mmCIF file of N, CA, C and O in Angstrom:
data_model
loop_
_atom_site.group_PDB
_atom_site.id
_atom_site.type_symbol
_atom_site.label_atom_id
_atom_site.label_comp_id
_atom_site.label_asym_id
_atom_site.label_seq_id
_atom_site.Cartn_x
_atom_site.Cartn_y
_atom_site.Cartn_z
ATOM 1 N N MET A 1 13.959 -1.623 -4.386
ATOM 2 C CA MET A 1 13.953 -1.916 -2.961
ATOM 3 C C MET A 1 14.502 -0.733 -2.163
ATOM 4 O O MET A 1 13.962 -0.403 -1.123
ATOM 5 N N ALA A 2 15.550 -0.106 -2.663
ATOM 6 C CA ALA A 2 16.148 1.021 -1.953
ATOM 7 C C ALA A 2 15.156 2.168 -1.816
ATOM 8 O O ALA A 2 15.108 2.839 -0.776
ATOM 9 N N GLU A 3 14.357 2.382 -2.844
ATOM 10 C CA GLU A 3 13.340 3.448 -2.801
ATOM 11 C C GLU A 3 12.281 3.127 -1.751
ATOM 12 O O GLU A 3 11.845 4.008 -1.002
ATOM 13 N N ARG A 4 11.876 1.884 -1.670
ATOM 14 C CA ARG A 4 10.890 1.452 -0.668
ATOM 15 C C ARG A 4 11.428 1.691 0.741
ATOM 16 O O ARG A 4 10.711 2.186 1.613
ATOM 17 N N ILE A 5 12.674 1.358 0.959
ATOM 18 C CA ILE A 5 13.300 1.555 2.274
ATOM 19 C C ILE A 5 13.402 3.040 2.593
ATOM 20 O O ILE A 5 13.086 3.473 3.704
ATOM 21 N N ARG A 6 13.814 3.836 1.613
ATOM 22 C CA ARG A 6 13.951 5.284 1.836
ATOM 23 C C ARG A 6 12.602 5.895 2.213
ATOM 24 O O ARG A 6 12.506 6.674 3.166
ATOM 25 N N ARG A 7 11.541 5.525 1.478
ATOM 26 C CA ARG A 7 10.202 6.062 1.782
ATOM 27 C C ARG A 7 9.753 5.652 3.180
ATOM 28 O O ARG A 7 9.183 6.450 3.925
ATOM 29 N N ARG A 8 10.012 4.385 3.547
ATOM 30 C CA ARG A 8 9.600 3.901 4.878
ATOM 31 C C ARG A 8 10.374 4.622 5.970
ATOM 32 O O ARG A 8 9.821 4.956 7.016
ATOM 33 N N ALA A 9 11.649 4.896 5.724
ATOM 34 C CA ALA A 9 12.480 5.606 6.704
ATOM 35 C C ALA A 9 11.981 7.035 6.919
ATOM 36 O O ALA A 9 12.081 7.574 8.020
ATOM 37 N N GLU A 10 11.416 7.628 5.889
ATOM 38 C CA GLU A 10 10.897 8.993 5.997
ATOM 39 C C GLU A 10 9.583 9.051 6.763
ATOM 40 O O GLU A 10 9.189 10.119 7.230
ATOM 41 N N HIS A 11 8.899 7.906 6.883
ATOM 42 C CA HIS A 11 7.578 7.885 7.511
ATOM 43 C C HIS A 11 7.493 6.872 8.646
ATOM 44 O O HIS A 11 6.546 6.082 8.712
ATOM 45 N N LEU A 12 8.475 6.925 9.542
ATOM 46 C CA LEU A 12 8.432 6.030 10.704
ATOM 47 C C LEU A 12 7.261 6.412 11.598
ATOM 48 O O LEU A 12 6.940 7.597 11.754
ATOM 49 N N LEU A 13 6.632 5.421 12.188
ATOM 50 C CA LEU A 13 5.552 5.658 13.132
ATOM 51 C C LEU A 13 6.119 6.276 14.408
ATOM 52 O O LEU A 13 7.312 6.114 14.713
ATOM 53 N N PRO A 14 5.295 6.983 15.184
ATOM 54 C CA PRO A 14 5.790 7.612 16.417
ATOM 55 C C PRO A 14 6.506 6.629 17.346
ATOM 56 O O PRO A 14 7.555 6.948 17.902
ATOM 57 N N GLU A 15 5.960 5.412 17.487
ATOM 58 C CA GLU A 15 6.605 4.442 18.377
ATOM 59 C C GLU A 15 7.934 3.951 17.802
ATOM 60 O O GLU A 15 8.854 3.614 18.542
ATOM 61 N N GLU A 16 8.046 3.928 16.478
ATOM 62 C CA GLU A 16 9.310 3.560 15.850
ATOM 63 C C GLU A 16 10.340 4.671 16.030
ATOM 64 O O GLU A 16 11.518 4.409 16.264
ATOM 65 N N GLN A 17 9.885 5.903 15.947
ATOM 66 C CA GLN A 17 10.773 7.038 16.191
ATOM 67 C C GLN A 17 11.232 7.053 17.646
ATOM 68 O O GLN A 17 12.391 7.331 17.936
ATOM 69 N N ALA A 18 10.310 6.734 18.558
ATOM 70 C CA ALA A 18 10.633 6.738 19.987
ATOM 71 C C ALA A 18 11.674 5.686 20.329
ATOM 72 O O ALA A 18 12.459 5.862 21.260
ATOM 73 N N ALA A 19 11.689 4.587 19.568
ATOM 74 C CA ALA A 19 12.680 3.538 19.806
ATOM 75 C C ALA A 19 14.079 4.065 19.530
ATOM 76 O O ALA A 19 15.054 3.591 20.113
ATOM 77 N N GLY A 20 14.151 5.041 18.653
ATOM 78 C CA GLY A 20 15.437 5.672 18.356
ATOM 79 C C GLY A 20 16.314 4.820 17.467
ATOM 80 O O GLY A 20 16.276 3.603 17.506
ATOM 81 N N SER A 21 17.067 5.495 16.630
ATOM 82 C CA SER A 21 17.978 4.804 15.743
ATOM 83 C C SER A 21 18.948 5.815 15.154
ATOM 84 O O SER A 21 18.561 6.932 14.817
ATOM 85 N N ASP A 22 20.211 5.417 15.040
ATOM 86 C CA ASP A 22 21.200 6.270 14.382
ATOM 87 C C ASP A 22 21.110 6.128 12.872
ATOM 88 O O ASP A 22 21.635 6.949 12.134
ATOM 89 N N ASP A 23 20.452 5.077 12.410
ATOM 90 C CA ASP A 23 20.343 4.806 10.984
ATOM 91 C C ASP A 23 18.890 4.446 10.674
ATOM 92 O O ASP A 23 18.493 3.285 10.756
ATOM 93 N N THR A 24 18.086 5.450 10.329
ATOM 94 C CA THR A 24 16.664 5.207 10.094
ATOM 95 C C THR A 24 16.423 4.318 8.883
ATOM 96 O O THR A 24 15.435 3.594 8.843
ATOM 97 N N GLU A 25 17.312 4.349 7.902
ATOM 98 C CA GLU A 25 17.126 3.467 6.750
ATOM 99 C C GLU A 25 17.353 2.006 7.135
ATOM 100 O O GLU A 25 16.645 1.124 6.661
ATOM 101 N N MET A 26 18.304 1.753 8.008
ATOM 102 C CA MET A 26 18.522 0.387 8.485
ATOM 103 C C MET A 26 17.322 -0.058 9.321
ATOM 104 O O MET A 26 16.875 -1.205 9.223
ATOM 105 N N GLN A 27 16.793 0.854 10.129
ATOM 106 C CA GLN A 27 15.604 0.548 10.924
ATOM 107 C C GLN A 27 14.427 0.233 9.993
ATOM 108 O O GLN A 27 13.716 -0.741 10.198
ATOM 109 N N ALA A 28 14.241 1.033 8.958
ATOM 110 C CA ALA A 28 13.161 0.804 8.004
ATOM 111 C C ALA A 28 13.351 -0.520 7.273
ATOM 112 O O ALA A 28 12.384 -1.255 7.053
ATOM 113 N N ALA A 29 14.572 -0.839 6.894
ATOM 114 C CA ALA A 29 14.849 -2.105 6.203
ATOM 115 C C ALA A 29 14.470 -3.282 7.096
ATOM 116 O O ALA A 29 13.894 -4.275 6.627
ATOM 117 N N SER A 30 14.765 -3.175 8.377
ATOM 118 C CA SER A 30 14.430 -4.234 9.322
ATOM 119 C C SER A 30 12.913 -4.372 9.478
ATOM 120 O O SER A 30 12.373 -5.483 9.506
ATOM 121 N N ILE A 31 12.218 -3.251 9.565
ATOM 122 C CA ILE A 31 10.759 -3.250 9.685
ATOM 123 C C ILE A 31 10.133 -3.903 8.453
ATOM 124 O O ILE A 31 9.236 -4.740 8.557
ATOM 125 N N LEU A 32 10.607 -3.520 7.283
ATOM 126 C CA LEU A 32 10.070 -4.067 6.043
ATOM 127 C C LEU A 32 10.376 -5.559 5.900
ATOM 128 O O LEU A 32 9.528 -6.328 5.433
ATOM 129 N N ALA A 33 11.561 -5.977 6.303
ATOM 130 C CA ALA A 33 11.919 -7.398 6.237
ATOM 131 C C ALA A 33 11.001 -8.215 7.139
ATOM 132 O O ALA A 33 10.531 -9.295 6.754
ATOM 133 N N ASP A 34 10.722 -7.696 8.334
ATOM 134 C CA ASP A 34 9.815 -8.385 9.247
ATOM 135 C C ASP A 34 8.416 -8.455 8.653
ATOM 136 O O ASP A 34 7.759 -9.503 8.695
ATOM 137 N N SER A 35 7.961 -7.359 8.091
ATOM 138 C CA SER A 35 6.643 -7.322 7.474
ATOM 139 C C SER A 35 6.541 -8.317 6.322
ATOM 140 O O SER A 35 5.554 -9.051 6.202
ATOM 141 N N ASP A 36 7.547 -8.350 5.473
ATOM 142 C CA ASP A 36 7.556 -9.281 4.338
ATOM 143 C C ASP A 36 7.540 -10.729 4.817
ATOM 144 O O ASP A 36 6.827 -11.568 4.261
ATOM 145 N N ALA A 37 8.313 -11.011 5.851
ATOM 146 C CA ALA A 37 8.359 -12.373 6.389
ATOM 147 C C ALA A 37 7.003 -12.783 6.947
ATOM 148 O O ALA A 37 6.566 -13.930 6.774
ATOM 149 N N ARG A 38 6.320 -11.864 7.604
ATOM 150 C CA ARG A 38 4.996 -12.170 8.153
ATOM 151 C C ARG A 38 3.988 -12.454 7.046
ATOM 152 O O ARG A 38 3.117 -13.302 7.201
ATOM 153 N N GLU A 39 4.087 -11.723 5.938
ATOM 154 C CA GLU A 39 3.179 -11.950 4.820
ATOM 155 C C GLU A 39 3.420 -13.304 4.164
ATOM 156 O O GLU A 39 2.487 -13.935 3.685
ATOM 157 N N GLU A 40 4.658 -13.754 4.136
ATOM 158 C CA GLU A 40 5.001 -15.010 3.488
ATOM 159 C C GLU A 40 4.761 -16.227 4.380
ATOM 160 O O GLU A 40 4.661 -17.342 3.884
ATOM 161 N N TYR A 41 4.660 -16.024 5.680
ATOM 162 C CA TYR A 41 4.516 -17.128 6.623
ATOM 163 C C TYR A 41 3.161 -17.801 6.459
ATOM 164 O O TYR A 41 2.122 -17.156 6.419
ATOM 165 N N VAL A 42 3.167 -19.116 6.378
ATOM 166 C CA VAL A 42 1.941 -19.898 6.291
ATOM 167 C C VAL A 42 1.799 -20.683 7.589
ATOM 168 O O VAL A 42 2.657 -21.498 7.933
ATOM 169 N N GLU A 43 0.737 -20.413 8.283
ATOM 170 C CA GLU A 43 0.473 -21.074 9.570
ATOM 171 C C GLU A 43 0.041 -22.511 9.331
ATOM 172 O O GLU A 43 -0.791 -22.795 8.480
ATOM 173 N N SER A 44 0.613 -23.441 10.101
ATOM 174 C CA SER A 44 0.252 -24.850 9.943
ATOM 175 C C SER A 44 -1.121 -25.151 10.530
ATOM 176 O O SER A 44 -1.740 -26.153 10.189
ATOM 177 N N THR A 45 -1.595 -24.316 11.427
ATOM 178 C CA THR A 45 -2.938 -24.483 11.990
ATOM 179 C C THR A 45 -3.724 -23.200 11.721
ATOM 180 O O THR A 45 -3.705 -22.267 12.512
ATOM 181 N N PRO A 46 -4.423 -23.144 10.606
ATOM 182 C CA PRO A 46 -5.081 -21.914 10.192
ATOM 183 C C PRO A 46 -6.107 -21.372 11.168
ATOM 184 O O PRO A 46 -6.384 -20.187 11.165
ATOM 185 N N ASP A 47 -6.678 -22.215 12.026
ATOM 186 C CA ASP A 47 -7.677 -21.718 12.958
ATOM 187 C C ASP A 47 -7.076 -20.834 14.050
ATOM 188 O O ASP A 47 -7.791 -20.182 14.790
ATOM 189 N N LEU A 48 -5.758 -20.791 14.162
ATOM 190 C CA LEU A 48 -5.101 -19.945 15.155
ATOM 191 C C LEU A 48 -4.735 -18.576 14.595
ATOM 192 O O LEU A 48 -4.177 -17.751 15.297
ATOM 193 N N ARG A 49 -5.097 -18.335 13.366
ATOM 194 C CA ARG A 49 -4.657 -17.119 12.699
ATOM 195 C C ARG A 49 -5.760 -16.604 11.785
ATOM 196 O O ARG A 49 -6.516 -17.364 11.215
ATOM 197 N N ILE A 50 -5.819 -15.311 11.628
ATOM 198 C CA ILE A 50 -6.764 -14.705 10.694
ATOM 199 C C ILE A 50 -6.137 -14.713 9.317
ATOM 200 O O ILE A 50 -5.027 -14.225 9.125
ATOM 201 N N ASP A 51 -6.833 -15.289 8.366
ATOM 202 C CA ASP A 51 -6.353 -15.282 6.983
ATOM 203 C C ASP A 51 -6.855 -14.037 6.276
ATOM 204 O O ASP A 51 -8.003 -13.635 6.448
ATOM 205 N N HIS A 52 -5.996 -13.458 5.494
ATOM 206 C CA HIS A 52 -6.364 -12.317 4.676
ATOM 207 C C HIS A 52 -6.411 -12.808 3.234
ATOM 208 O O HIS A 52 -5.386 -13.008 2.608
ATOM 209 N N ARG A 53 -7.625 -13.046 2.757
ATOM 210 C CA ARG A 53 -7.801 -13.578 1.412
ATOM 211 C C ARG A 53 -8.539 -12.574 0.543
ATOM 212 O O ARG A 53 -9.308 -11.756 1.025
ATOM 213 N N ARG A 54 -8.318 -12.705 -0.731
ATOM 214 C CA ARG A 54 -9.077 -11.923 -1.694
ATOM 215 C C ARG A 54 -10.334 -12.707 -2.034
ATOM 216 O O ARG A 54 -10.383 -13.919 -1.902
ATOM 217 N N SER A 55 -11.358 -12.019 -2.490
ATOM 218 C CA SER A 55 -12.638 -12.696 -2.771
ATOM 219 C C SER A 55 -12.460 -13.797 -3.810
ATOM 220 O O SER A 55 -13.112 -14.841 -3.719
ATOM 221 N N GLU A 56 -11.586 -13.612 -4.775
ATOM 222 C CA GLU A 56 -11.406 -14.655 -5.793
ATOM 223 C C GLU A 56 -10.741 -15.904 -5.232
ATOM 224 O O GLU A 56 -10.764 -16.961 -5.859
ATOM 225 N N GLU A 57 -10.184 -15.839 -4.040
ATOM 226 C CA GLU A 57 -9.584 -17.004 -3.413
ATOM 227 C C GLU A 57 -10.569 -17.792 -2.559
ATOM 228 O O GLU A 57 -10.275 -18.881 -2.094
ATOM 229 N N THR A 58 -11.767 -17.249 -2.326
ATOM 230 C CA THR A 58 -12.709 -17.890 -1.417
ATOM 231 C C THR A 58 -13.977 -18.375 -2.071
ATOM 232 O O THR A 58 -14.693 -19.178 -1.504
ATOM 233 N N VAL A 59 -14.309 -17.869 -3.256
ATOM 234 C CA VAL A 59 -15.550 -18.271 -3.918
ATOM 235 C C VAL A 59 -15.277 -18.584 -5.389
ATOM 236 O O VAL A 59 -14.335 -18.086 -5.974
ATOM 237 N N ASP A 60 -16.161 -19.389 -5.965
ATOM 238 C CA ASP A 60 -16.061 -19.629 -7.394
ATOM 239 C C ASP A 60 -16.582 -18.409 -8.144
ATOM 240 O O ASP A 60 -17.646 -17.886 -7.793
ATOM 241 N N PRO A 61 -15.865 -17.972 -9.168
ATOM 242 C CA PRO A 61 -16.327 -16.784 -9.915
ATOM 243 C C PRO A 61 -17.610 -17.044 -10.673
ATOM 244 O O PRO A 61 -17.990 -18.101 -10.991
#
């Protein structure tokens, strides 16, 4: 996990850099935590959200 945070801190997007931070690793950790939470979130009304599925999840093999 620490390596993932370090790599993300080294490659902040321009808008993330513009936001400014005294601790880029803490900023990266926060960005990654938000991203992970969004991936894990299951919408109760799927028609309000775009699902990202793999082909094996949508058709019979």
